[in-house]
Amino acid sequence: MNTINNSRRNFIKSAGALAIGTTLPISLIELAFAESSQNFSFAYISDSHIQHIKDNRFVRNWDRGLIRAVAETNLLLPKPDFVMYGGDLAQLGSKAELDHGAQILSALHGDVRYVMGEHDYYLDLGEYWEKLFGPQYYSFDHKGVHFVVLNSIKTYDDWTFKRWPTAEQRMLEMAGLDNPNSSPFMVGDEQRLWLKDDLDKIDKDTPVVVFSHSPLQKIFKGWNFWTEDAEQVQALLEPFKKVSVIYGHVHQIQYNQIGNISFNSVMATAWPWPYPQAYAQAEQYLPKLTVPMNRADPFFERDATGWQFINLANGNADLNFTLYDNTSRIVRYNQKQKRPEDAVYQDEKARIIPQTHY
């Protein structure tokens, strides 16, 4: 893989022109190879939370976020090779929500691949999702990169099968924000065995990109920003030189580095995640990550939902964010420090005052 070439510059120019007038959380990702014929890009949309009201009525704001994301993805030049959807298409996993979301996504041009979110899963454990979108976990190769898609939102059998009187109650419990009755996510034994077998066939110099819904790291258990068997999954990825994990679920900008693995979140088309009441409280309640990060203000309706462009030209993710109600930001992989960092890190005193109407 090489550094940015003329094709990349033209691509960024085109993407930037589109980004000026949009706040949409779609991510255009390009991998640039020494052979220009191997260059490719893909788009990423996630966390739309289509919510059924009754009859043919759905929550309009979430609908409009996804509809606009699809429309602008179709306008991207150059055309992405494929589109990833990152999970939580539905809010409560019903057929009405999944069908409505699938209908909106059907307008996307080209190949679309899917990650499953917990809001899609816990009503019927993914049965209807699979009929619409295919397997819950799989892998594929594209122009020299190995992609892995995991269902990372499973949990303990006791919680899943024995605790709740109805499937609807199970779904409601897992869908709640900051709900003590929910349960930590995991990849699980079956998928880890499959992942080991899948990766054993791949040369260790091959760039690996993993798509999951949960972070595949342990950030904050109270919000389920947590994958219970994260270390076991990370151990399977450790032998590879360059690994990127791209995940949804958190509805905010996150980035981290653990060993050889770069972690980067994608934003939602629905709403930003509510943070603790103030940054001072966040310092008390949230564990420190490897990399300190800026935080957007979720109490502006569309802050932390916005455009992001992800460049994986050298096997590490560089993210360009255009935020609706905050300063646009770039999270770039620092080759010297071997970790992602904000290009211009804002001291807390310089940031927009958060959560003024918490």
mmCIF file of C-alpha atoms in Angstrom, residues 275-286 288 295 348 351 354-355:
data_model
loop_
_atom_site.group_PDB
_atom_site.id
_atom_site.type_symbol
_atom_site.label_atom_id
_atom_site.label_comp_id
_atom_site.label_asym_id
_atom_site.label_seq_id
_atom_site.Cartn_x
_atom_site.Cartn_y
_atom_site.Cartn_z
ATOM 1 C CA TYR A 275 -23.332 11.378 27.848
ATOM 2 C CA PRO A 276 -23.061 11.903 31.620
ATOM 3 C CA GLN A 277 -24.171 15.292 32.914
ATOM 4 C CA ALA A 278 -20.808 17.029 32.571
ATOM 5 C CA TYR A 279 -17.270 16.317 31.485
ATOM 6 C CA ALA A 280 -16.266 16.362 35.149
ATOM 7 C CA GLN A 281 -18.676 13.532 35.796
ATOM 8 C CA ALA A 282 -17.483 11.689 32.727
ATOM 9 C CA GLU A 283 -14.024 11.768 34.274
ATOM 10 C CA GLN A 284 -15.422 10.058 37.354
ATOM 11 C CA TYR A 285 -17.619 7.451 35.743
ATOM 12 C CA LEU A 286 -15.939 6.543 32.473
ATOM 13 C CA LYS A 288 -9.710 6.141 30.659
ATOM 14 C CA ARG A 295 -16.453 14.650 22.752
ATOM 15 C CA GLU A 348 -11.667 20.710 27.715
ATOM 16 C CA ARG A 351 -14.764 22.960 23.984
ATOM 17 C CA PRO A 354 -21.885 20.385 27.066
ATOM 18 C CA GLN A 355 -25.381 19.401 28.044
#
